[in-house]
XYZ file of C-alpha atoms in Angstrom:
624
model
C 8.070 80.601 -11.183
C 11.350 78.637 -11.258
C 10.802 77.706 -7.609
C 7.275 76.505 -8.375
C 8.446 74.413 -11.301
C 11.256 72.983 -9.179
C 8.736 71.987 -6.473
C 6.498 70.260 -9.027
C 9.488 68.380 -10.414
C 10.471 67.218 -6.937
C 6.862 66.171 -6.247
C 6.730 64.235 -9.522
C 10.004 62.472 -8.725
C 8.711 61.562 -5.294
C 5.563 60.073 -6.764
C 7.575 58.056 -9.259
C 9.835 56.806 -6.454
C 6.859 55.772 -4.337
C 5.231 54.099 -7.336
C 8.469 52.184 -8.013
C 8.700 51.093 -4.373
C 5.057 49.977 -4.416
C 5.563 48.019 -7.658
C 8.685 46.395 -6.200
C 6.755 45.379 -3.065
C 3.937 43.889 -5.152
C 6.367 41.926 -7.315
C 8.359 40.763 -4.279
C 5.163 39.606 -2.567
C 4.082 37.718 -5.686
C 7.506 36.126 -6.061
C 7.624 35.061 -2.398
C 4.113 33.624 -2.633
C 5.082 31.771 -5.819
C 8.139 30.215 -4.186
C 6.293 29.232 -1.019
C 3.307 27.821 -2.911
C 5.492 25.917 -5.385
C 7.689 24.475 -2.632
C 4.607 23.402 -0.691
C 3.001 21.882 -3.774
C 6.204 19.991 -4.608
C 6.502 18.679 -1.046
C 2.841 17.639 -0.970
C 3.126 15.931 -4.359
C 6.254 14.134 -3.157
C 4.470 12.859 -0.039
C 1.536 11.608 -2.084
C 3.919 9.971 -4.534
C 5.776 8.276 -1.654
C 2.519 6.793 -0.373
C 1.575 5.558 -3.831
C 5.020 4.053 -4.398
C 4.842 2.250 -1.046
C 1.482 0.784 -2.055
C 2.833 -0.312 -5.439
C 5.873 -1.831 -3.700
C 3.626 -3.931 -1.444
C 1.647 -5.074 -4.479
C 4.837 -6.081 -6.326
C 6.238 -7.932 -3.322
C 2.943 -9.771 -2.833
C 2.966 -11.008 -6.436
C 6.593 -12.205 -6.217
C 6.149 -13.692 -2.736
C 3.223 -15.749 -4.028
C 5.668 -17.851 -6.074
C 8.681 -17.753 -3.745
C 8.133 -21.312 -2.535
C 8.187 -22.916 -6.010
C 11.989 -23.360 -6.496
C 12.249 -25.066 -3.096
C 9.294 -27.336 -3.861
C 10.817 -28.258 -7.220
C 14.216 -28.927 -5.635
C 12.737 -31.317 -3.047
C 10.587 -33.281 -5.510
C 11.557 -36.892 -6.261
C 10.842 -36.410 -9.983
C 13.392 -33.586 -10.123
C 16.175 -35.556 -8.509
C 15.397 -38.601 -10.643
C 15.718 -36.747 -13.976
C 18.926 -35.050 -12.814
C 20.372 -38.461 -11.940
C 19.522 -39.896 -15.389
C 18.666 -37.103 -17.841
C 18.664 -39.460 -20.844
C 15.839 -41.651 -19.482
C 12.657 -40.752 -21.445
C 10.343 -42.138 -18.743
C 11.976 -40.009 -16.052
C 11.841 -36.955 -18.333
C 8.134 -37.522 -18.979
C 7.473 -37.879 -15.253
C 9.443 -34.698 -14.468
C 7.687 -32.735 -17.224
C 4.302 -33.875 -15.980
C 5.153 -32.973 -12.397
C 6.255 -29.452 -13.411
C 3.150 -28.949 -15.579
C 0.793 -29.927 -12.756
C 2.694 -27.824 -10.235
C 2.540 -24.806 -12.549
C -1.175 -25.334 -13.228
C -1.743 -25.083 -9.465
C 0.667 -22.210 -8.779
C -0.075 -20.101 -11.887
C 3.511 -18.986 -12.502
C 4.996 -18.235 -15.930
C 7.187 -21.294 -16.469
C 9.039 -23.891 -14.340
C 12.148 -25.749 -15.528
C 15.093 -27.811 -14.240
C 18.695 -27.200 -15.363
C 21.548 -29.700 -15.207
C 24.963 -28.635 -13.833
C 26.112 -27.888 -17.397
C 23.196 -25.486 -17.982
C 21.061 -27.781 -20.171
C 17.321 -27.709 -19.440
C 16.279 -31.329 -18.780
C 12.606 -30.758 -17.860
C 10.134 -27.867 -18.130
C 6.466 -27.120 -17.547
C 6.158 -26.024 -21.209
C 7.699 -29.232 -22.591
C 4.775 -29.566 -25.013
C 5.110 -26.056 -26.572
C 7.021 -25.140 -29.695
C 9.145 -22.732 -27.646
C 9.869 -25.278 -24.916
C 12.929 -24.824 -22.734
C 13.775 -28.538 -22.870
C 17.095 -29.101 -24.617
C 18.152 -25.432 -24.409
C 21.464 -24.528 -22.786
C 21.032 -21.464 -20.557
C 24.364 -21.626 -18.753
C 25.151 -18.075 -19.899
C 22.284 -16.701 -17.837
C 23.565 -14.852 -14.713
C 20.907 -16.436 -12.510
C 22.314 -19.929 -13.300
C 25.854 -18.939 -12.374
C 24.756 -17.097 -9.223
C 22.536 -19.979 -8.067
C 25.329 -22.523 -8.590
C 27.667 -20.345 -6.499
C 25.406 -18.903 -3.790
C 22.455 -21.298 -3.734
C 19.794 -18.730 -4.648
C 19.417 -16.092 -7.380
C 16.944 -13.496 -8.602
C 17.083 -12.049 -12.105
C 14.798 -10.081 -14.422
C 15.311 -10.503 -18.162
C 13.621 -11.119 -21.491
C 13.515 -14.823 -22.299
C 15.832 -15.727 -25.150
C 13.666 -18.733 -26.019
C 10.121 -17.372 -25.584
C 10.889 -13.673 -26.071
C 8.668 -12.929 -23.017
C 10.079 -10.903 -20.110
C 9.901 -12.351 -16.640
C 11.387 -12.465 -13.150
C 13.489 -15.588 -12.572
C 13.777 -17.211 -9.118
C 16.523 -19.864 -9.065
C 17.600 -22.329 -6.353
C 20.481 -24.796 -6.438
C 19.544 -28.466 -6.020
C 22.068 -30.018 -3.658
C 22.934 -33.703 -3.467
C 25.187 -35.747 -1.210
C 28.149 -35.213 -3.550
C 27.523 -31.602 -4.529
C 25.212 -29.593 -6.766
C 22.781 -31.650 -8.894
C 21.404 -28.735 -10.868
C 19.213 -25.611 -10.575
C 15.425 -25.247 -10.192
C 14.083 -22.091 -11.886
C 10.695 -20.360 -11.673
C 9.835 -17.660 -14.218
C 7.225 -15.138 -13.053
C 5.334 -13.022 -15.568
C 4.936 -9.513 -14.121
C 2.521 -8.372 -16.803
C -0.253 -8.455 -14.192
C 1.313 -5.661 -12.135
C 1.870 -3.542 -15.270
C -1.837 -3.893 -16.080
C -2.811 -2.860 -12.538
C -0.537 0.184 -12.687
C -1.908 1.177 -16.085
C -5.453 1.074 -14.735
C -4.396 3.342 -11.844
C -3.545 6.129 -14.320
C -0.111 6.691 -12.798
C 3.059 7.210 -14.830
C 5.362 4.600 -13.261
C 8.649 2.945 -14.208
C 10.769 0.231 -12.579
C 14.482 0.477 -13.411
C 17.029 -2.246 -12.639
C 20.621 -1.998 -11.451
C 21.640 -0.912 -14.987
C 19.285 2.113 -14.723
C 17.165 0.583 -17.519
C 13.347 0.538 -17.470
C 12.053 -3.053 -17.239
C 8.422 -2.383 -16.269
C 6.388 0.707 -17.128
C 2.869 1.950 -17.666
C 4.216 3.276 -20.975
C 5.172 0.359 -23.287
C 7.424 2.620 -25.384
C 9.563 3.343 -22.279
C 10.359 -0.327 -21.697
C 14.032 -1.358 -22.109
C 15.178 2.253 -22.413
C 17.751 3.788 -20.025
C 16.482 6.413 -17.638
C 19.394 8.633 -18.644
C 22.373 8.334 -20.954
C 24.734 5.406 -20.254
C 28.379 5.062 -21.238
C 29.666 2.907 -24.114
C 31.342 0.474 -21.703
C 28.144 -0.179 -19.772
C 26.188 -0.539 -23.021
C 28.616 -3.173 -24.273
C 28.420 -5.117 -21.013
C 24.610 -5.012 -21.007
C 24.455 -6.261 -24.595
C 26.582 -9.265 -23.640
C 24.153 -10.331 -20.894
C 21.173 -10.578 -23.317
C 19.099 -9.286 -20.426
C 16.730 -7.342 -22.665
C 16.150 -9.876 -25.430
C 17.543 -10.209 -28.906
C 16.638 -6.633 -29.871
C 18.828 -5.339 -27.070
C 18.755 -2.000 -25.298
C 17.355 1.139 -26.927
C 19.847 3.998 -26.920
C 17.318 6.831 -26.546
C 16.938 7.638 -22.797
C 13.573 8.329 -21.191
C 14.616 11.603 -19.561
C 16.678 14.167 -21.433
C 17.869 15.695 -18.151
C 17.409 15.116 -14.397
C 18.332 17.710 -11.771
C 17.593 18.447 -8.077
C 15.578 21.490 -7.056
C 13.446 22.572 -4.066
C 14.254 19.399 -2.141
C 13.122 17.101 -4.970
C 14.237 15.810 -8.349
C 12.887 17.097 -11.646
C 13.110 15.414 -15.039
C 12.521 16.689 -18.545
C 11.014 14.121 -20.926
C 10.920 14.824 -24.640
C 8.482 13.497 -27.205
C 5.356 14.386 -29.135
C 2.869 12.856 -26.676
C 1.599 15.669 -24.400
C 0.771 13.169 -21.624
C 4.345 11.887 -21.340
C 6.463 14.861 -22.350
C 7.514 18.022 -20.578
C 8.680 18.711 -17.038
C 7.929 16.095 -14.340
C 8.494 15.733 -10.606
C 10.577 12.553 -10.204
C 10.150 10.493 -7.041
C 11.680 7.085 -6.385
C 11.484 4.165 -3.943
C 14.418 1.769 -3.712
C 13.838 -1.999 -3.648
C 17.158 -3.333 -2.283
C 15.968 -6.953 -2.363
C 15.735 -6.895 -6.147
C 18.227 -4.033 -6.782
C 15.380 -2.098 -8.435
C 13.902 1.370 -8.096
C 10.269 2.359 -8.612
C 10.061 5.816 -10.219
C 6.969 8.003 -10.276
C 6.639 10.826 -12.836
C 4.235 13.533 -11.633
C 3.391 16.331 -14.130
C 4.466 19.719 -12.831
C 1.888 21.666 -14.849
C -0.759 21.612 -12.075
C 1.907 22.493 -9.474
C 3.076 25.567 -11.389
C -0.504 26.612 -12.114
C -1.281 26.460 -8.406
C 1.864 28.474 -7.620
C 1.053 31.128 -10.250
C -2.493 31.459 -8.930
C -1.162 31.870 -5.381
C 1.371 34.420 -6.592
C -1.288 36.378 -8.478
C -3.597 36.364 -5.459
C -0.806 37.535 -3.139
C 0.267 40.260 -5.575
C -3.318 41.495 -5.955
C -3.731 41.476 -2.172
C -0.509 43.470 -1.753
C -1.575 45.925 -4.474
C -4.985 46.332 -2.824
C -3.323 46.915 0.546
C -0.970 49.549 -0.875
C -3.853 51.163 -2.718
C -5.845 51.379 0.503
C -2.843 52.959 2.227
C -2.445 55.440 -0.615
C -6.116 56.287 -0.496
C -5.960 56.781 3.275
C -2.899 59.021 2.969
C -4.550 61.016 0.217
C -7.677 61.326 2.281
C -5.735 62.568 5.272
C -4.031 65.157 3.076
C -7.324 66.400 1.751
C -8.744 66.633 5.259
C -5.687 68.498 6.516
C -5.815 70.898 3.592
C -9.488 71.637 4.143
C -8.896 72.215 7.859
C -6.202 74.782 7.002
C -8.138 76.588 4.241
C -10.762 78.538 6.102
C -12.676 78.725 9.314
C -15.885 78.519 7.347
C -15.055 74.979 6.506
C -14.796 73.898 10.146
C -18.257 72.477 10.198
C -17.694 70.568 7.026
C -14.302 69.405 8.314
C -15.966 68.294 11.534
C -18.596 66.406 9.543
C -16.006 64.733 7.395
C -13.955 63.959 10.498
C -17.054 62.359 11.979
C -17.502 60.376 8.780
C -13.916 59.256 9.029
C -14.476 58.225 12.652
C -17.524 56.222 11.651
C -15.527 54.588 8.886
C -12.756 53.723 11.322
C -15.280 52.260 13.764
C -16.792 50.202 10.934
C -13.305 49.040 10.019
C -12.617 48.053 13.636
C -15.939 46.260 13.773
C -15.085 44.482 10.538
C -11.670 43.521 11.941
C -13.290 42.232 15.121
C -15.831 40.314 13.039
C -13.035 38.781 10.993
C -11.205 37.786 14.186
C -14.400 36.117 15.433
C -14.810 34.406 12.043
C -11.237 33.081 12.160
C -11.798 31.823 15.682
C -15.014 30.117 14.560
C -13.142 28.567 11.644
C -10.458 27.157 13.976
C -13.158 25.790 16.275
C -14.880 24.223 13.269
C -11.600 22.594 12.222
C -11.121 21.180 15.716
C -14.697 19.934 15.574
C -14.055 18.200 12.266
C -10.938 16.529 13.701
C -12.928 15.348 16.712
C -15.754 14.152 14.453
C -13.284 12.160 12.363
C -11.837 10.640 15.528
C -15.304 9.750 16.786
C -16.120 8.178 13.421
C -13.004 6.034 13.679
C -13.878 5.176 17.283
C -17.415 4.253 16.195
C -16.100 1.915 13.538
C -13.754 0.310 16.080
C -16.644 -0.059 18.548
C -18.763 -1.672 15.853
C -15.991 -4.218 15.229
C -15.548 -4.916 18.939
C -19.321 -5.333 19.366
C -19.297 -7.787 16.487
C -16.473 -9.797 18.113
C -17.934 -9.662 21.629
C -21.314 -10.983 20.438
C -19.951 -14.505 19.999
C -18.348 -14.875 23.496
C -21.503 -13.365 25.035
C -23.658 -15.897 23.217
C -21.424 -18.729 24.424
C -21.474 -17.363 27.984
C -25.284 -17.193 27.883
C -25.497 -20.837 26.817
C -23.160 -22.019 29.579
C -25.056 -19.956 32.188
C -28.297 -21.588 31.086
C -26.689 -25.024 31.483
C -25.367 -24.111 34.936
C -28.829 -22.943 36.028
C -30.444 -26.236 34.921
C -27.849 -28.314 36.795
C -28.061 -26.092 39.863
C -31.837 -26.629 39.901
C -31.268 -30.346 40.434
C -29.288 -32.062 43.167
C -25.539 -31.497 43.334
C -23.851 -33.010 40.313
C -20.178 -33.394 39.301
C -20.779 -31.974 35.783
C -21.078 -28.417 37.086
C -17.297 -28.064 37.580
C -16.243 -28.276 33.874
C -19.133 -26.004 32.886
C -18.024 -23.342 35.342
C -14.439 -23.787 34.062
C -15.625 -23.120 30.542
C -17.425 -20.010 31.802
C -14.133 -18.755 33.267
C -12.459 -19.072 29.855
C -15.272 -17.133 28.180
C -15.126 -14.402 30.839
C -11.332 -14.148 30.398
C -11.806 -13.774 26.642
C -14.436 -11.059 27.166
C -12.084 -9.194 29.521
C -9.285 -9.365 26.949
C -11.553 -7.906 24.262
C -12.634 -5.013 26.489
C -8.981 -4.410 27.287
C -8.282 -3.927 23.566
C -11.148 -1.434 23.455
C -9.706 0.615 26.351
C -6.346 0.972 24.604
C -7.854 2.208 21.318
C -6.998 5.879 21.902
C -3.280 5.445 22.597
C -0.441 4.126 20.516
C 0.675 0.651 21.546
C 4.111 -0.898 21.390
C 4.020 -4.085 19.386
C 4.993 -7.157 21.408
C 5.763 -10.354 19.581
C 3.577 -13.202 20.910
C 3.426 -16.911 20.173
C 0.540 -19.326 20.300
C 0.055 -23.096 20.364
C -2.054 -23.747 17.264
C -3.760 -26.842 18.700
C -4.893 -24.901 21.773
C -6.121 -22.002 19.630
C -8.233 -24.327 17.414
C -9.565 -26.221 20.442
C -10.622 -22.997 22.175
C -12.276 -21.679 19.020
C -14.255 -24.920 18.527
C -15.258 -24.878 22.187
C -16.592 -21.318 21.934
C -18.740 -22.041 18.869
C -19.709 -25.559 19.939
C -23.225 -24.398 20.877
C -23.765 -22.942 17.418
C -22.478 -26.046 15.645
C -24.692 -28.353 17.736
C -27.740 -26.117 17.303
C -27.279 -26.141 13.540
C -26.523 -29.871 13.388
C -23.084 -29.565 11.799
C -20.598 -32.434 11.716
C -16.975 -31.394 12.341
C -14.062 -33.166 10.660
C -10.878 -31.961 12.352
C -7.606 -33.440 11.058
C -5.108 -32.777 13.833
C -1.369 -32.381 13.319
C 0.942 -34.952 14.885
C 3.294 -32.597 16.695
C 3.138 -29.251 18.474
C 2.879 -26.212 16.179
C 3.917 -22.842 17.615
C 3.047 -19.844 15.453
C 3.645 -16.112 15.724
C 0.602 -14.128 16.832
C -1.727 -13.187 19.649
C -3.711 -16.318 20.698
C -6.879 -14.284 21.294
C -6.637 -12.692 17.841
C -6.134 -16.102 16.235
C -9.169 -17.446 18.117
C -11.197 -14.476 16.867
C -10.222 -15.235 13.282
C -11.097 -18.947 13.542
C -14.385 -18.188 15.331
C -15.352 -15.794 12.519
C -14.540 -18.358 9.831
C -16.319 -21.237 11.637
C -19.388 -19.099 12.405
C -19.612 -17.919 8.790
C -19.324 -21.512 7.602
C -22.124 -22.544 9.984
C -24.373 -19.753 8.683
C -23.659 -20.824 5.091
C -24.764 -24.424 5.813
C -27.709 -23.590 8.078
C -30.519 -24.529 5.650
C -28.739 -27.207 3.605
C -29.255 -30.997 3.963
C -25.516 -31.824 4.133
C -23.680 -29.846 6.821
C -20.034 -30.838 7.228
C -17.286 -28.519 8.515
C -13.710 -29.650 7.735
C -10.626 -28.211 9.456
C -7.180 -29.193 8.200
C -3.605 -28.220 9.029
C -0.653 -28.290 6.621
C 2.894 -27.421 7.629
C 5.299 -25.902 5.071
C 8.889 -24.726 5.357
C 8.181 -21.442 7.128
C 4.416 -21.384 7.612
C 1.375 -23.313 8.763
C -1.808 -23.325 6.674
C -5.217 -23.847 8.305
C -8.090 -24.666 5.943
C -11.751 -24.221 6.955
C -14.056 -25.870 4.398
C -17.866 -25.950 4.414
C -20.493 -27.607 2.244
C -22.556 -24.445 1.927
C -23.987 -22.726 -1.111
C -20.658 -21.033 -1.986
C -19.882 -17.427 -2.883
C -20.427 -15.829 -6.291
C -17.286 -14.883 -8.211
C -18.401 -11.239 -8.406
C -18.452 -10.984 -4.593
C -15.005 -12.475 -3.903
C -13.144 -9.231 -4.681
C -15.080 -7.288 -1.977
C -15.328 -10.104 0.572
C -12.722 -8.627 2.967
C -13.962 -5.007 2.739
C -15.411 -3.421 5.922
C -19.252 -3.570 6.234
C -19.530 -5.860 3.183
C -21.674 -8.928 3.843
C -23.304 -11.624 1.733
C -25.718 -12.516 4.528
C -29.344 -11.425 4.793
C -30.111 -8.063 6.386
C -29.809 -8.174 10.163
C -27.534 -11.239 10.184
C -24.231 -9.387 10.597
C -22.322 -6.124 10.303
C -19.943 -7.290 7.580
C -16.893 -6.707 9.774
C -15.799 -10.240 10.703
C -13.742 -11.034 7.614
C -12.356 -7.479 7.412
C -11.125 -7.604 11.021
C -9.794 -11.133 10.561
C -7.914 -10.075 7.423
C -6.278 -7.184 9.298
C -5.295 -9.334 12.293
C -3.631 -11.980 10.121
C -1.932 -9.406 7.883
C -0.413 -7.626 10.916
C 1.503 -10.783 11.957
C 2.802 -11.446 8.440
C 0.174 -13.995 7.397
C -2.588 -14.059 4.799
C -6.176 -15.208 4.278
C -7.346 -16.497 0.914
C -10.639 -17.962 -0.244
C -11.705 -20.384 -2.936
C -15.393 -20.941 -3.566
C -17.510 -22.950 -5.983
C -21.183 -21.915 -6.066
C -23.353 -24.824 -5.024
C -20.427 -26.824 -3.569
C -19.050 -24.736 -0.712
C -16.102 -22.526 0.184
C -12.592 -23.020 1.560
C -10.829 -20.309 3.589
C -7.057 -20.772 3.989
C -5.215 -18.970 6.813
C -1.421 -18.889 6.419
C 0.445 -18.206 9.684
C 4.229 -17.822 10.112
C 5.913 -20.408 12.293
C 7.613 -19.045 15.394
C 11.386 -18.686 15.124
C 11.859 -21.104 18.006
C 9.718 -23.710 16.264
C 11.782 -23.436 13.083
C 15.033 -23.741 15.013
C 13.784 -26.897 16.776
C 12.994 -28.639 13.472
C 16.259 -30.277 12.241
C 14.933 -30.699 8.686
C 14.052 -27.002 8.414
C 17.398 -25.999 9.921
C 19.295 -28.154 7.419
C 17.190 -26.770 4.572
C 17.861 -23.179 5.616
C 21.601 -23.871 5.597
């Protein structure tokens, strides 16, 4: 009896040990799955946040770049230099105020104003308002001091006069005897805050003081991201950067720490949408000494990790349970085999059942292997289908672009056949020359199509703008004559060399001219105007028609792929989308202004080639 009890005790201890090992394995599996799933979720969320921050950065830069030319334009204006020469002259002040008001009405910036060397504002675009800058002394502003020393300055602050925050772009106005003053443009960035708020993201821009200046949460504005020292707080208060109310002492994040290859932040507060634990991702903007911060809630990430951990733990428990059941089954079978010879038949039957079960298990394993292989093949098929879809879209764009050169080639071939039918004539030579140009263009387009599947190395190219416009007009000449359109082309006096592929630029101009011709096809007055305007760093080409115009509701989608305002069958809706991409890739831009019933104007801004800028003595002196 003592031996039997001792054996049972040992058996019980063994079962408890195995149960403890099994529980430990289940918990370890769940913990490992939790860590792997959470790390993967954090990495994936960080990648998505990086892409969103890059998009927001491009949007911010586009808004600021839109007004970057204003300080230079103000500095070069005769009205500006006149008021700085005699600031007490009321007539000169009135002229300068009017000039700044008109310039701001066209540009759409916040405010424009001119500062004398002593910091007094002598003219402003808001001269008529009760909170006008005129007469104010803003010499204490850092952007004034920096512009007087370095020539240019950028500064974000709350206006001490208007109480409205803005981004200040300042440029020193130089004269023959030294600095005459400073031209300042104030940009209101409320538009980008509104766009971010509509996106539903939780975003903050902090400046070099680690203070939030723009945010989708108004209550976060002008609060430090984390605690700042008393010395820094005193210095910031002296700059009046954040208005008369100053900087709020309560930081946005109570604590920030690194973990799992990312940064986490804990935000306090009663609002459940903006409090708790967040994944903190940032993008540095060295040009402005800013950082864009994205706060991603970690609740969904932890829920995903807990679900993965629970699933892995249940799978491990099920696996161990199956093993335990199989071991128990084997013990029962072995015990029945050893009990009695009379049970041999039953043991054989149960052994046969076990064999059948094993075969079914093997078949199930084989079936699962085949299913996994089918799944991998399906994934490869989806990747190939996505690639074919992209290739189809590219082919649709190429077909759209090739249709115009083919039409021109058909017209010239018809002309050549008519002349060839008569006696030999000297006009056939230029026609055949034109055909060679069209064939070369068609070969270039097919060459682009052949290189679609491989990654290309970008090669900087330059183009003579006059030649590009002449070639584009020559290729659509048949369409303009057939429609009865008069062309008014205002040529530039000198040679303009721009950055870009000449064939791509011709494609863009052909698309714009052809669209203008279609818009004027059924109207009594059909005039196509092409103008060229040279600025400091760019060249602007305007294509204006006298068509029916474009509705305001359609302007926002005008450059989207497959979007067209033409009748069905008249186009694929890819011309403007492709043109927009080609110009954007070389650092340019396409904009449109349209008045229903009066026509539309498309403006193509192209960057001047570096060699062309260096050859212009006025531009070189201005850049210095």
